[in-house]
Coordinates of C-alpha atoms in Angstrom, one line a residue:
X30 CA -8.3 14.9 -26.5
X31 CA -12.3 15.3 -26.6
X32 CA -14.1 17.7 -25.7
X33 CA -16.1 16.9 -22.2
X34 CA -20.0 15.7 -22.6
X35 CA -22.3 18.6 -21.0
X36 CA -20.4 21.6 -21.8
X37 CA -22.5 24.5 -22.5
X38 CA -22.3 26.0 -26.9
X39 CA -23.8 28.9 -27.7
X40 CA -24.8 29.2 -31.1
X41 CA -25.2 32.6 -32.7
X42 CA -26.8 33.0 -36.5
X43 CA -29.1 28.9 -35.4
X44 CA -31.1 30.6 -38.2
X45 CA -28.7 30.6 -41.0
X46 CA -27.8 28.1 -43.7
X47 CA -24.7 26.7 -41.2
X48 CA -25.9 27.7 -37.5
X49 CA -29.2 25.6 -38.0
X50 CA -27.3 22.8 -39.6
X51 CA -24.5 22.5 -36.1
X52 CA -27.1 23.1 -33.6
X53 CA -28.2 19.2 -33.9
X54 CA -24.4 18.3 -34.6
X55 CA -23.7 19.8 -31.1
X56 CA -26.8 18.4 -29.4
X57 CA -25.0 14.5 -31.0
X58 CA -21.8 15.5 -29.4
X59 CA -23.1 15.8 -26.0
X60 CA -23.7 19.5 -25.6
X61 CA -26.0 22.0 -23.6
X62 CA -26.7 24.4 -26.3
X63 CA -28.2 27.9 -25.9
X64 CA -29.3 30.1 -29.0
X65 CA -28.7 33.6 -29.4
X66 CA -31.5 35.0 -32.1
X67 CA -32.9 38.6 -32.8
X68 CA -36.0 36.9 -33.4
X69 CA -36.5 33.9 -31.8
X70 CA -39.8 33.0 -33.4
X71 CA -37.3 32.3 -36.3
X72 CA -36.3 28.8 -34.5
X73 CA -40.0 28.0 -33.3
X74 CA -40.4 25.3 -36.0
X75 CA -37.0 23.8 -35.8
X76 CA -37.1 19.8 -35.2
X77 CA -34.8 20.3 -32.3
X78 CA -36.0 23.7 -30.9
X79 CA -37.1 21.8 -27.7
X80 CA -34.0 20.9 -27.1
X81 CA -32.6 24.2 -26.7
X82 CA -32.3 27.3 -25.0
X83 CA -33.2 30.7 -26.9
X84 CA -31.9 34.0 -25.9
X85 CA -33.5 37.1 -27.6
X86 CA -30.7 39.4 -28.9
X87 CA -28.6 41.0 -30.8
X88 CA -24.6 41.4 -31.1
X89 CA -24.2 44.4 -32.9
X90 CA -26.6 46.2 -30.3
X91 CA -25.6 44.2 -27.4
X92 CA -28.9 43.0 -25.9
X93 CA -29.2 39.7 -24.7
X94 CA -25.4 39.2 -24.8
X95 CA -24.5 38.8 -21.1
X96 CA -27.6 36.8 -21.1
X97 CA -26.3 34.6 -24.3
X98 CA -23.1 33.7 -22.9
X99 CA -23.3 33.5 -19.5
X100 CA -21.9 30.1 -18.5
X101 CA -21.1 29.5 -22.1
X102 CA -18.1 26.7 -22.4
X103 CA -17.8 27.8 -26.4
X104 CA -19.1 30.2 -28.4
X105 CA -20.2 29.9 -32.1
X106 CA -19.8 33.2 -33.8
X107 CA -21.5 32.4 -37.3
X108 CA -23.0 36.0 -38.2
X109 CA -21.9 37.8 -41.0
X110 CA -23.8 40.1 -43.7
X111 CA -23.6 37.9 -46.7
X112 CA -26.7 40.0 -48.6
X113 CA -24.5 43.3 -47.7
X114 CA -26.2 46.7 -47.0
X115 CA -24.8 50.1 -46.8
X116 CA -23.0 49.7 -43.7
X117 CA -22.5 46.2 -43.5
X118 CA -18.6 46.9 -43.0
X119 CA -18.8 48.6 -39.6
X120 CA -22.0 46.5 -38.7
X121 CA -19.8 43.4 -39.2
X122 CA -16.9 44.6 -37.1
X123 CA -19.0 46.5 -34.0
X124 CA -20.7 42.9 -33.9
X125 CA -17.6 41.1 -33.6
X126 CA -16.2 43.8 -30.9
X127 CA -19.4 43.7 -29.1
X128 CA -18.8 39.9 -28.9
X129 CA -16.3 39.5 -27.8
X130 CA -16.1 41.8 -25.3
X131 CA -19.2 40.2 -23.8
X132 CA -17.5 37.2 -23.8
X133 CA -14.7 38.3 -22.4
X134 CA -16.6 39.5 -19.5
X135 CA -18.5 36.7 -18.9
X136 CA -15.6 34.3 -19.3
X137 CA -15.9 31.9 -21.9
X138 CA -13.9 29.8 -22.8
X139 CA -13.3 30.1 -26.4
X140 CA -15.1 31.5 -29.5
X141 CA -15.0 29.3 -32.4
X142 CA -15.8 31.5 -35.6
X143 CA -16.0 30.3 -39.6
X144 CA -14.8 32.9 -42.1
X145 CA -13.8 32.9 -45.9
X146 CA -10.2 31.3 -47.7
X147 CA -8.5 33.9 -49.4
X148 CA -5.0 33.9 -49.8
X149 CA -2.5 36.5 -48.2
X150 CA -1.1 39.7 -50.1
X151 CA -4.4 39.8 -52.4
X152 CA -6.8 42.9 -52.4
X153 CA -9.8 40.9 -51.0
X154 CA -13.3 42.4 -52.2
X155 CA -15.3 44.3 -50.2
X156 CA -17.2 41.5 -48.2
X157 CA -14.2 39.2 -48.1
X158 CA -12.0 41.7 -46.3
X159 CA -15.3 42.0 -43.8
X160 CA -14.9 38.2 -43.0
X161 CA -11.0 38.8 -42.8
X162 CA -11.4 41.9 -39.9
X163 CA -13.9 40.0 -38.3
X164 CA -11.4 37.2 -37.8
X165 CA -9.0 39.4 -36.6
X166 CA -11.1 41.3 -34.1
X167 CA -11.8 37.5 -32.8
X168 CA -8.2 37.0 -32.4
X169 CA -7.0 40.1 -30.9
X170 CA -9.6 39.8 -28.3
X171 CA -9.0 38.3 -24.6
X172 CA -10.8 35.5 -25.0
X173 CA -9.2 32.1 -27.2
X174 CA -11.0 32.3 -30.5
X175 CA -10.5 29.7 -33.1
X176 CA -10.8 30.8 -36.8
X177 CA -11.6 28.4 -39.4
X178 CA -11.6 29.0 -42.8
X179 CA -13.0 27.7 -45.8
X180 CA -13.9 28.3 -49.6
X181 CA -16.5 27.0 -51.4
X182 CA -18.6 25.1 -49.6
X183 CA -20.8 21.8 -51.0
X184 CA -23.9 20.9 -49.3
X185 CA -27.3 21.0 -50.3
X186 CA -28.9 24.5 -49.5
X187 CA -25.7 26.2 -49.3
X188 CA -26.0 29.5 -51.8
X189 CA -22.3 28.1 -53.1
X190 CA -23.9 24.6 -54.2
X191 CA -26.9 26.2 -55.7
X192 CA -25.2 29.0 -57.8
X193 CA -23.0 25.8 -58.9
X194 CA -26.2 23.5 -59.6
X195 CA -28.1 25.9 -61.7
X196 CA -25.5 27.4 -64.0
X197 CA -24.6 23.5 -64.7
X198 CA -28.0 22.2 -64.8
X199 CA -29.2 25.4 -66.9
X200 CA -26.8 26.3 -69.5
X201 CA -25.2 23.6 -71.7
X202 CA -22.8 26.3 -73.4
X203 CA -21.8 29.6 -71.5
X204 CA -19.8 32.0 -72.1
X205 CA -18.1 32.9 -68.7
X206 CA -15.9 35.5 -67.0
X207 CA -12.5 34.9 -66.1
X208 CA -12.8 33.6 -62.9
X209 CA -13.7 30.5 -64.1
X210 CA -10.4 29.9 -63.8
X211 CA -9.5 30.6 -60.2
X212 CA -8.1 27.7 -58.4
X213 CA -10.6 26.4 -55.5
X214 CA -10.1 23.8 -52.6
X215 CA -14.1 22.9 -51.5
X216 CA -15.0 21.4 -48.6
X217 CA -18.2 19.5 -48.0
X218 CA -20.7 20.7 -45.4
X219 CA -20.5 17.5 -43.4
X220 CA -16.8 18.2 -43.0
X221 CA -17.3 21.4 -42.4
X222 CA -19.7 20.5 -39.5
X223 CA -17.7 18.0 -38.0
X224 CA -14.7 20.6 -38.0
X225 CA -16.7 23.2 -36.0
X226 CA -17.8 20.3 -33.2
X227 CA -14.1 19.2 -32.8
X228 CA -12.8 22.5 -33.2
X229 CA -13.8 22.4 -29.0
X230 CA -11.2 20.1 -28.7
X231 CA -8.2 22.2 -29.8
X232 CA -5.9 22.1 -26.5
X233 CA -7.2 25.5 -24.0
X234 CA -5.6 28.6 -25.0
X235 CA -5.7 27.9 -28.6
X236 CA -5.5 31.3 -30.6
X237 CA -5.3 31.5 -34.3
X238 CA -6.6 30.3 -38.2
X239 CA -6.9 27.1 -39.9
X240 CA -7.4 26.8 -43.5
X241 CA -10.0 23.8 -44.3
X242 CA -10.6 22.2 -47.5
X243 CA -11.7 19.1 -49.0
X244 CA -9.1 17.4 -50.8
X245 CA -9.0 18.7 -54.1
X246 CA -7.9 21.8 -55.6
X247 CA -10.0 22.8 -59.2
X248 CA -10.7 25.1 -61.2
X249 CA -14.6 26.4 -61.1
X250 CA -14.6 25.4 -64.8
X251 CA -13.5 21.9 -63.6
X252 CA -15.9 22.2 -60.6
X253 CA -18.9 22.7 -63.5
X254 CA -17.7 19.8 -65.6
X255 CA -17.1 17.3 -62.4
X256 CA -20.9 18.4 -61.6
X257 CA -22.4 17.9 -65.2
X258 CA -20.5 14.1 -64.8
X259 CA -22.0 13.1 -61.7
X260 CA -25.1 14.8 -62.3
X261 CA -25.4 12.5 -65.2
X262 CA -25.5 15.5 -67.9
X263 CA -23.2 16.0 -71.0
X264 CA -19.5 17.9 -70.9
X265 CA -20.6 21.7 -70.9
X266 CA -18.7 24.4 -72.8
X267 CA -17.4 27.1 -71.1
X268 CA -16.2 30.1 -73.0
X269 CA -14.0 32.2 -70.3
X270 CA -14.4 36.0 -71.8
X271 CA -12.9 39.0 -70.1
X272 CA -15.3 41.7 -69.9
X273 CA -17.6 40.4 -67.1
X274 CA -17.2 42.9 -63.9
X275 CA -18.3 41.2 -60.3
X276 CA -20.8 43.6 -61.1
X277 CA -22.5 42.0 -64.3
X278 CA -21.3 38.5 -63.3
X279 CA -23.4 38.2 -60.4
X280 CA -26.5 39.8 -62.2
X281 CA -26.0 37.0 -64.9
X282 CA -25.9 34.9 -61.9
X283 CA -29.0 36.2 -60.9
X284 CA -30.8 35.7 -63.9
X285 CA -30.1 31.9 -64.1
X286 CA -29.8 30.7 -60.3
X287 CA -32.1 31.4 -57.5
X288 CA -29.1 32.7 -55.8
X289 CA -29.9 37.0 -55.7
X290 CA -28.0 39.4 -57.2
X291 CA -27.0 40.8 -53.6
X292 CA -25.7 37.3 -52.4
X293 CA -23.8 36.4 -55.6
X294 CA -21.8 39.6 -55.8
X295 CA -19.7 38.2 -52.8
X296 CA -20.1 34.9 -54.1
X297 CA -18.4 36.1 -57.1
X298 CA -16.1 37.9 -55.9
X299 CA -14.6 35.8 -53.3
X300 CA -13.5 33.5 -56.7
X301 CA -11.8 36.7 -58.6
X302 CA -8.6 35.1 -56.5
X303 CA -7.8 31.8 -55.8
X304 CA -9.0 30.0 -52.8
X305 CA -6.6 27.1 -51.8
X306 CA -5.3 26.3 -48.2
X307 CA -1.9 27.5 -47.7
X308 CA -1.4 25.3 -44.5
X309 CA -3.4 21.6 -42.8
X310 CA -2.5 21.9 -39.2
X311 CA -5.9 21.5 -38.6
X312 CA -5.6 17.5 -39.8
X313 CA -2.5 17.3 -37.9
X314 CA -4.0 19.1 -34.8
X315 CA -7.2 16.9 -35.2
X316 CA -7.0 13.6 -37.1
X317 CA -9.9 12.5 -38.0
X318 CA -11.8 10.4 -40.6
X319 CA -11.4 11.2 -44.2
X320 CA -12.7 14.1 -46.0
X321 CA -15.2 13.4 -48.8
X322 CA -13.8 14.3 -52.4
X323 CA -15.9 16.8 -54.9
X324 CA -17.6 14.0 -56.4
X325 CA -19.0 12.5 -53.4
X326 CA -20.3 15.7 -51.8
X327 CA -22.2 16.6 -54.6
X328 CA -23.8 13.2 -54.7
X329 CA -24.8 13.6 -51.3
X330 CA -26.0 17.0 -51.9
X331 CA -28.4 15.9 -54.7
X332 CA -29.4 12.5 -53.3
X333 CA -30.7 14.9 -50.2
X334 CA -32.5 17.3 -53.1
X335 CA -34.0 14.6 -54.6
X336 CA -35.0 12.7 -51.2
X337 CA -36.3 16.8 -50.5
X338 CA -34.3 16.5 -47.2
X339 CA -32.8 20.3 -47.3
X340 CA -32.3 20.9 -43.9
X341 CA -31.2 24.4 -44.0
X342 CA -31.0 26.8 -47.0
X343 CA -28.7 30.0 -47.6
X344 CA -31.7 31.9 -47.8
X345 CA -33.1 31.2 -44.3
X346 CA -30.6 33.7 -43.2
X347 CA -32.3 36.5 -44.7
X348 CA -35.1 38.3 -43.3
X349 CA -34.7 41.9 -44.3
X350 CA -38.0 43.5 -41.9
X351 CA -37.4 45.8 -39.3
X352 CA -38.1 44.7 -35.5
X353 CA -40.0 48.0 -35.1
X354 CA -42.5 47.0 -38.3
X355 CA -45.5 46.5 -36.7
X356 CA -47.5 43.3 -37.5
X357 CA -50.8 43.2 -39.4
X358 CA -52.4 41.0 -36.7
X359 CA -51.8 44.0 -34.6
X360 CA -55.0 44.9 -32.2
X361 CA -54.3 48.6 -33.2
X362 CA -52.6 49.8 -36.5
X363 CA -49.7 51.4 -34.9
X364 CA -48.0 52.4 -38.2
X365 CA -50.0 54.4 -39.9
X366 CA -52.4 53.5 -43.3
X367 CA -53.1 50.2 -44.0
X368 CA -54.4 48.8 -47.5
X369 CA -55.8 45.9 -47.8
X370 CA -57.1 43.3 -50.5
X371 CA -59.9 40.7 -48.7
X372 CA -61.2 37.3 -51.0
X373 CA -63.2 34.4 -49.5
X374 CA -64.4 31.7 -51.4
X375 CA -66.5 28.3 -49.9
X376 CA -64.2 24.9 -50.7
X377 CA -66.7 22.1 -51.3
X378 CA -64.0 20.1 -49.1
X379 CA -62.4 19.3 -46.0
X380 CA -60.4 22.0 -43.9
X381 CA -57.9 19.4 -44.2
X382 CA -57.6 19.7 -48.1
X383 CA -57.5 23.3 -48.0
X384 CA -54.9 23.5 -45.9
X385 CA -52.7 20.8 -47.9
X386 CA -53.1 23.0 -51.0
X387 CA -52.2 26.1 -49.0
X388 CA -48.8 25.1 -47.1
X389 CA -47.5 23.5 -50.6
X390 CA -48.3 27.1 -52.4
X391 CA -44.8 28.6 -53.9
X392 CA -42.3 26.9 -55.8
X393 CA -43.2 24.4 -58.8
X394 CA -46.4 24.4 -57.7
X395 CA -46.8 28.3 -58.2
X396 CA -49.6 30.8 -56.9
X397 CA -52.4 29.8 -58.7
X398 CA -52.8 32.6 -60.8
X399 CA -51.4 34.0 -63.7
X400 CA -48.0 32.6 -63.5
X401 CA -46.7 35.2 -66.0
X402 CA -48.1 38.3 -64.0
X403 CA -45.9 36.8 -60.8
X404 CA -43.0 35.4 -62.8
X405 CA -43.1 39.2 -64.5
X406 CA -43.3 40.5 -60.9
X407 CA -40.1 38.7 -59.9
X408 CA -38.4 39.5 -62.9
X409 CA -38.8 43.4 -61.9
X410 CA -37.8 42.8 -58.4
X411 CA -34.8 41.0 -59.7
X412 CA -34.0 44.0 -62.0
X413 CA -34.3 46.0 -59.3
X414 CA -31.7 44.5 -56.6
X415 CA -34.3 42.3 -55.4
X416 CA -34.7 38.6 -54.3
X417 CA -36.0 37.7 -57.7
X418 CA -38.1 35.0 -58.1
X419 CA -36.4 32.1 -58.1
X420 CA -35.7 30.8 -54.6
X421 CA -38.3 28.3 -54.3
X422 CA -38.9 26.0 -51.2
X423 CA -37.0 24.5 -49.0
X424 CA -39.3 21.6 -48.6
X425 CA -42.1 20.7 -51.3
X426 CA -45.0 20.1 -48.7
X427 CA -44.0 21.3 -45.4
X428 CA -42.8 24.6 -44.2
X429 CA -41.7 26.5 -41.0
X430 CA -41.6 29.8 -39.4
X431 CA -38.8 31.4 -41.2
X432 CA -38.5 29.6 -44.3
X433 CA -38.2 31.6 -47.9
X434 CA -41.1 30.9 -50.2
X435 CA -40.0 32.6 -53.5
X436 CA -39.9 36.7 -53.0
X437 CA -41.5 35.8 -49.6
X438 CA -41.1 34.5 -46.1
X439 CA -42.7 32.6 -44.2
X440 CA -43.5 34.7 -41.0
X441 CA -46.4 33.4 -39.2
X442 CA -47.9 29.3 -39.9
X443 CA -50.8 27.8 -37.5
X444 CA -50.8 24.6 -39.1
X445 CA -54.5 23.9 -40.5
X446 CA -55.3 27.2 -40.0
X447 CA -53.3 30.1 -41.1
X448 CA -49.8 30.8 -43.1
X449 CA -48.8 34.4 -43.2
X450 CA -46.2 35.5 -45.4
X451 CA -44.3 38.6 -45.8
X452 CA -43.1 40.4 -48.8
X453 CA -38.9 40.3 -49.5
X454 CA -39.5 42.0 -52.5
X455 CA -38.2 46.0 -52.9
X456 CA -41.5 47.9 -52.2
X457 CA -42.2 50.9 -50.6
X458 CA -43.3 49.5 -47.6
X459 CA -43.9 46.0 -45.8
X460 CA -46.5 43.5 -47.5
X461 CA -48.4 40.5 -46.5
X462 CA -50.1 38.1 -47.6
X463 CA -52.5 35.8 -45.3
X464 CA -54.3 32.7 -46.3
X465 CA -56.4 30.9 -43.8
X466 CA -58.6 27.6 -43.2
X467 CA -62.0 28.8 -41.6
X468 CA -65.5 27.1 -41.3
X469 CA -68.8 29.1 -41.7
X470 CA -72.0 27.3 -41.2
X471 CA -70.3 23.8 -41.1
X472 CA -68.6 24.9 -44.4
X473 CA -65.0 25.2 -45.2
X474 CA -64.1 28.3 -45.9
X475 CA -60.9 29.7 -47.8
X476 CA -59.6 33.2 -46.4
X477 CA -57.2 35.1 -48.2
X478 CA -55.8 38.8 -47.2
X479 CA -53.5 40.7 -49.0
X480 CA -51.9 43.3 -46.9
X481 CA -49.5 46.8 -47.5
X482 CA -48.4 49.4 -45.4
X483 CA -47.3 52.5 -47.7
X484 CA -44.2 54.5 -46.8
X485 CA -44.0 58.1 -48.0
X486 CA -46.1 59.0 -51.5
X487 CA -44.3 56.4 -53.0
X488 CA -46.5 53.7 -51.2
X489 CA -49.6 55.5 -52.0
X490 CA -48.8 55.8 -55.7
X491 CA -47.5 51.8 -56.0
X492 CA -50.8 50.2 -54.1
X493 CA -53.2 52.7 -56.7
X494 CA -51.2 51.4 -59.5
X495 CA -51.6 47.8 -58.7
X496 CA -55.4 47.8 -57.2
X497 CA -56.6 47.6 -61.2
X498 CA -54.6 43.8 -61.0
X499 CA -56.6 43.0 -57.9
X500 CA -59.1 41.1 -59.1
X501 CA -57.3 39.3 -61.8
X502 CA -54.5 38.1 -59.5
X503 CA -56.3 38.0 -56.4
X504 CA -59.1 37.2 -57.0
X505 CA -58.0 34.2 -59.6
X506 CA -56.0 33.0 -57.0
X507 CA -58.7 32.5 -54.6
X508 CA -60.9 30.4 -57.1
X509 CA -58.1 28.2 -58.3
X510 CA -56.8 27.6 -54.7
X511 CA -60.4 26.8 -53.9
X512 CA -60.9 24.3 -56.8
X513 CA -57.6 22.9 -56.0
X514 CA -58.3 22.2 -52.9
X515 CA -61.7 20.3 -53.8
X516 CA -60.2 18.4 -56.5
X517 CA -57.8 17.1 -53.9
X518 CA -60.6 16.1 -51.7
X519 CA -62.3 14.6 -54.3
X520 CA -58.9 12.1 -54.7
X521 CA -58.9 11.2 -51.9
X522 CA -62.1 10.4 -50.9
X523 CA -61.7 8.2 -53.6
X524 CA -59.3 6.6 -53.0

């Protein structure tokens, strides 16, 4: 049975490491597919964003959801509050009740919803017992939902592969806690994929879980050693020591990934237990092609690293600002006192030059200015429950609306003219950052801004602190972007 060509998907989370990677798996399979986002801007830059239709909502407050699913075939449920938050516990669950309610009333067919492997009987941690009532809530609903779930999950991007990568790539000896050990069954993200498409085609009515898995079951220990092999790096030796809490673990995870302390506490603690599947109707159910073994999905993950073909990341999920932040390209500042830090320098160059420098700033590349006053300034956010600053790019010379650029996102990008990005760092108060392309007198002209809206005392105290720095970073950051960008025009004219 196959699911018929032209049915209506809706996607929730399109923005996330998984929802932006199935949108174009759908749009191959033959469906209409509509987009439910709390901020649609999100998916401006997406290759196939004119290929779908956006709704602006919300399922936890319920806007836009009669919108979102009306006429929906199948409904992708793929939110859940992997960087945690006071509340995220109820926040997960009224989302899921919201849902499904609304898709209930507007009669949809089925709801198709990807959770976490943990086996039955176990005390789950905190966010794993989130994914688990989330499930539920799906299932005890009136409308059909199918449930998949899966452990660790290997694709390039994902926050699983990279926490794996990095610990390999970085540490030849470690001493690690004791859930090295746990048993695992990972899945590749192709599979993965695939599974959600044809989960569509499960016969109507359809109600319940699926366990998924690749075809192996290891130990992460094995998992790190398997990696170091096809990586081409030497056997790595891993001490297993008992004292490491979740806690600590994912702060040493913090320290040597890109992966945040926030997001690798559930990482971490989803492999206190182990993860295997205790049933494969799913194969039965839907036979298919073969799933790809360990080995193969993480060469496939870093042949499409080292090709710098990341579709999605984990991180493109996040974007912690609140809808009600004004923005600093506001006519009127609505919110109060505004700071700001204003450079200009004249670029012996093209605006074309300029602007290559400026949309590959971040990264390897860095900031052009003291990179141990910004490496120390992610270190303290790190320290401090931040992003850290080790999250990088997701592509070395392009980027797009939404996309995490070290402790920043990308929120606003004219291309040739302007990139904005906003602060994810822990501050007392929203920060941006704005460098633009602009041409005075038949001269290119570099722009940069430096934005920050205090909140309470607080805010006032941290910007006087910092404006000493000013010129040093700043202002060392406009010359060097400047002279970078004339150097680069030099090349090429030469060549």
């Amino acid at each position: 049975m196959s699911a018929p060509s032209g049915r209506l998907a809706l996607v929730t989370g399109a923005s996330g490491y998984i929802g932006g990677r199935l949108v174009p798996q759908l749009l191959a399979a033959g469906y209409r597919v509509r987009c439910l986002a709390r901020t649609p801007e999100k998916l401006r830059d997406q290759p196939w964003r004119d290929r779908v239709e956006v709704v602006r909502g919300d399922v936890v407050s319920g806007e836009g959801l009669a919108e979102a699913l009306s006429g929906a075939d199948v409904a992708y449920y793929l939110v859940h509050s992997m960087s945690g938050g006071k509340d995220f516990v109820r926040t997960d669950a009224e989302g899921a009740r919201r849902f499904a309610e609304a898709a209930g009333q507007a009669g949809t067919g089925r709801i198709v919803y990807l959770g976490g492997l943990a086996p039955e009987g176990t005390e789950l941690s905190e966010h794993m017992a989130s994914r688990e009532e989330v499930g539920r809530i799906l299932l005890e609903a009136s409308v059909p939902a199918v449930v998949l779930r899966a452990a660790v999950i290997l694709g390039s991007g994902s926050a699983s592969f990279e926490m794996l990568r990095h610990l390999t790539e970085r540490l030849p000896a470690m001493t690690t806690p004791r859930w090295v050990r746990s048993r695992v069954q990972p899945i590749a993200v192709r599979d993965v994929l695939r599974l959600l498409v044809r989960a569509d085609e499960l016969p109507e009515g359809t109600n319940r879980t699926f366990d998924i898995g690749g075809p192996e079951v290891l130990s992460y220990a094995e998992m790190i050693q398997r990696f170091a092999t096809v990586a081409g790096l030497a056997k790595r030796l891993i001490v297993p020591v008992p004292v490491l809490s979740p806690g600590l673990s994912s702060l040493w995870v913090g320290l040597i990934t890109p992966v945040p302390p926030s997001v690798a506490r559930p990482l971490v603690e989803s492999l206190r237990h182990d993860a295997v599947m205790a049933e494969n109707d799913l194969a039965r159910e839907l036979p298919d092609e073969r799933r790809l073994g360990f080995d193969e999905a993480v060469r496939l993950a870093l042949r499409r690293i080292d090709e710098d073909r990341v579709d999605t990341r984990w991180s493109s999920a996040a974007w912690p600002s609140a809808p009600s932040d004004p923005l600093p390209s506001d006519p009127d500042w609505t919110g109060g006192s505004l700071y700001t830090d204003r450079r200009a320098r004249y670029v012996d160059g093209s605006p074309e030059s300029l602007w290559r420098v400026i949309e590959g700033i971040g990264g390897d590349r860095g900031w052009y200015s003291w990179p141990l006053a910004w490496a120390a300034r992610g270190w303290i956010d790190l320290a401090v429950g931040g992003v850290g600053p080790r999250r990088g790019r997701r592509d070395p010379e392009r980027l797009r609306v939404g996309d995490s650029l070290d402790f920043w996102r990308v929120e606003e990008i004219i291309p040739g003219e302007l990139l904005r990005l906003r602060a994810e760092m822990r501050l007392p108060g929203p920060a941006w950052l704005e460098l633009r392309v602009a041409r005075l007198e038949g001269r290119t002209v570099y722009c940069q801004r430096a934005l920050f809206h205090p909140r309470g005392l607080a805010g006032h105290l941290y910007w006087k602190a910092v404006t000493p720095f000013h010129g040093i970073v700043f202002g060392s950051m406009a010359s060097n972007i400047a002279a970078r960008a004339e150097e680069d025009a030099e090349v090429t004219a030469g060549t």
